[in-house]
XYZ file of N, CA and C in Angstrom:
174
model
N 25.793 220.614 -5.841
C 26.376 220.869 -4.961
C 25.894 221.862 -3.791
N 26.130 221.327 -2.465
C 25.997 222.152 -1.311
C 26.777 222.721 -1.357
N 25.905 223.896 -0.452
C 26.552 225.462 -0.131
C 25.627 225.529 1.486
N 26.942 226.567 1.849
C 27.126 226.772 3.475
C 26.151 228.016 3.163
N 24.707 228.516 3.696
C 23.858 229.774 3.903
C 23.785 230.124 5.843
N 23.248 231.105 5.883
C 22.650 230.918 6.646
C 20.855 231.160 7.055
N 20.496 230.428 7.629
C 19.458 229.622 7.722
C 18.177 230.502 7.686
N 17.113 230.848 7.370
C 16.402 231.419 6.867
C 14.951 231.269 8.471
N 15.012 230.064 8.641
C 13.645 229.210 9.069
C 13.910 228.842 10.511
N 15.387 228.269 10.458
C 15.973 227.876 11.446
C 16.880 228.962 12.790
N 16.597 229.635 13.089
C 17.276 230.789 13.255
C 17.320 231.496 14.749
N 17.944 231.843 15.333
C 17.839 232.253 16.824
C 18.422 233.636 16.979
N 19.399 233.510 16.443
C 19.905 235.532 16.145
C 20.134 235.265 14.963
N 21.175 234.721 14.372
C 21.918 235.609 13.150
C 21.436 233.766 11.850
N 20.952 233.066 12.182
C 21.094 231.766 11.504
C 22.196 230.882 10.885
N 23.125 231.150 11.800
C 24.613 230.696 11.866
C 24.496 229.155 11.900
N 24.431 229.286 13.089
C 24.303 227.969 13.649
C 23.433 226.652 13.232
N 22.154 226.978 12.569
C 20.684 226.759 11.337
C 21.619 226.375 10.195
N 22.471 226.962 9.430
C 22.701 227.112 8.755
C 24.598 225.935 8.346
N 25.031 225.813 9.609
C 25.940 224.794 9.673
C 25.537 223.632 10.170
N 24.301 223.710 10.966
C 23.331 222.618 11.020
C 22.691 221.971 9.805
N 22.732 222.462 9.227
C 21.493 222.030 7.618
C 22.657 221.353 6.674
N 24.184 222.127 6.767
C 25.144 221.806 6.165
C 25.533 220.668 6.262
N 25.935 220.474 7.388
C 26.299 218.769 7.904
C 25.143 217.907 8.280
N 23.818 218.752 8.570
C 22.866 217.260 8.488
C 22.940 216.744 9.967
N 23.389 217.394 10.822
C 23.478 218.109 12.287
C 22.185 218.732 12.782
N 21.747 218.252 13.765
C 20.834 219.116 14.497
C 21.091 220.484 14.970
N 20.589 221.602 14.670
C 20.981 222.430 14.510
C 21.313 223.086 16.739
N 20.691 222.344 17.169
C 21.046 222.116 18.487
C 22.310 221.898 19.697
N 22.671 220.879 18.498
C 23.949 220.743 18.696
C 25.400 221.436 18.504
N 24.868 221.944 17.305
C 25.979 223.136 17.247
C 25.808 224.696 17.353
N 24.296 224.536 18.161
C 23.884 225.902 19.155
C 24.720 226.111 20.535
N 24.563 224.073 20.896
C 25.451 224.071 22.637
C 27.350 224.224 22.026
N 27.969 223.555 20.939
C 28.714 223.969 20.269
C 29.309 225.114 20.383
N 28.580 226.011 19.940
C 28.573 227.650 19.840
C 29.393 228.110 21.111
N 27.966 227.707 22.100
C 28.068 228.162 23.505
C 29.142 227.910 24.250
N 29.416 226.678 24.146
C 30.890 226.554 24.693
C 32.131 226.903 24.098
N 32.398 227.472 22.729
C 33.356 228.301 22.715
C 33.121 229.452 22.912
N 31.974 230.182 22.914
C 31.638 230.980 23.328
C 32.109 231.745 24.329
N 32.658 230.861 25.813
C 33.123 231.070 26.878
C 34.871 231.326 27.060
N 35.108 230.946 25.735
C 36.560 230.845 25.665
C 37.082 232.372 24.773
N 35.540 233.406 24.647
C 36.341 234.641 23.748
C 36.562 234.524 22.094
N 37.337 233.581 21.543
C 37.196 233.164 20.624
C 36.005 232.664 19.828
N 35.332 232.559 20.428
C 33.986 231.820 19.737
C 33.401 232.485 19.526
N 33.234 233.775 20.403
C 32.063 235.059 20.123
C 32.484 235.464 18.821
N 33.527 235.898 18.867
C 34.344 236.587 17.465
C 34.403 235.573 16.844
N 34.447 234.635 16.007
C 34.135 233.609 15.367
C 32.292 233.807 15.063
N 31.915 233.819 16.012
C 30.659 233.499 15.335
C 30.022 235.355 14.658
N 30.585 236.022 14.803
C 30.454 237.560 14.700
C 30.719 237.236 13.304
N 32.074 236.895 13.039
C 32.726 236.640 11.519
C 32.042 235.731 10.356
N 31.370 235.105 10.986
C 30.321 233.878 10.249
C 29.358 234.746 9.613
N 28.645 234.992 10.854
C 27.605 235.964 10.590
C 27.737 237.627 9.322
N 28.830 237.820 9.428
C 29.073 238.456 8.289
C 29.374 237.895 6.837
N 30.317 236.981 6.707
C 30.632 236.034 5.700
C 29.918 235.419 4.722
N 29.269 234.693 5.866
C 28.233 233.472 5.238
C 26.861 234.235 4.946
N 26.523 233.856 3.275
C 25.373 234.347 2.858
C 23.750 234.004 3.654
N 22.959 234.957 3.360
C 21.695 234.409 3.945
C 21.071 233.565 3.010
N 20.267 232.424 3.084
C 19.518 231.543 2.399
C 18.809 232.312 1.463
């Protein structure tokens, strides 16, 4: 069974985007760009912080 974890190897800040990229089998750079675009809305930054706290580390 596949589980969502924050990545230890593929991280820039907390490993959230790297973990989501690994989970979805997508390049983490694409996930990082989407998070950056959502970050401009304000709610994306809050969602990233919440994900960094909730998602367990690998």
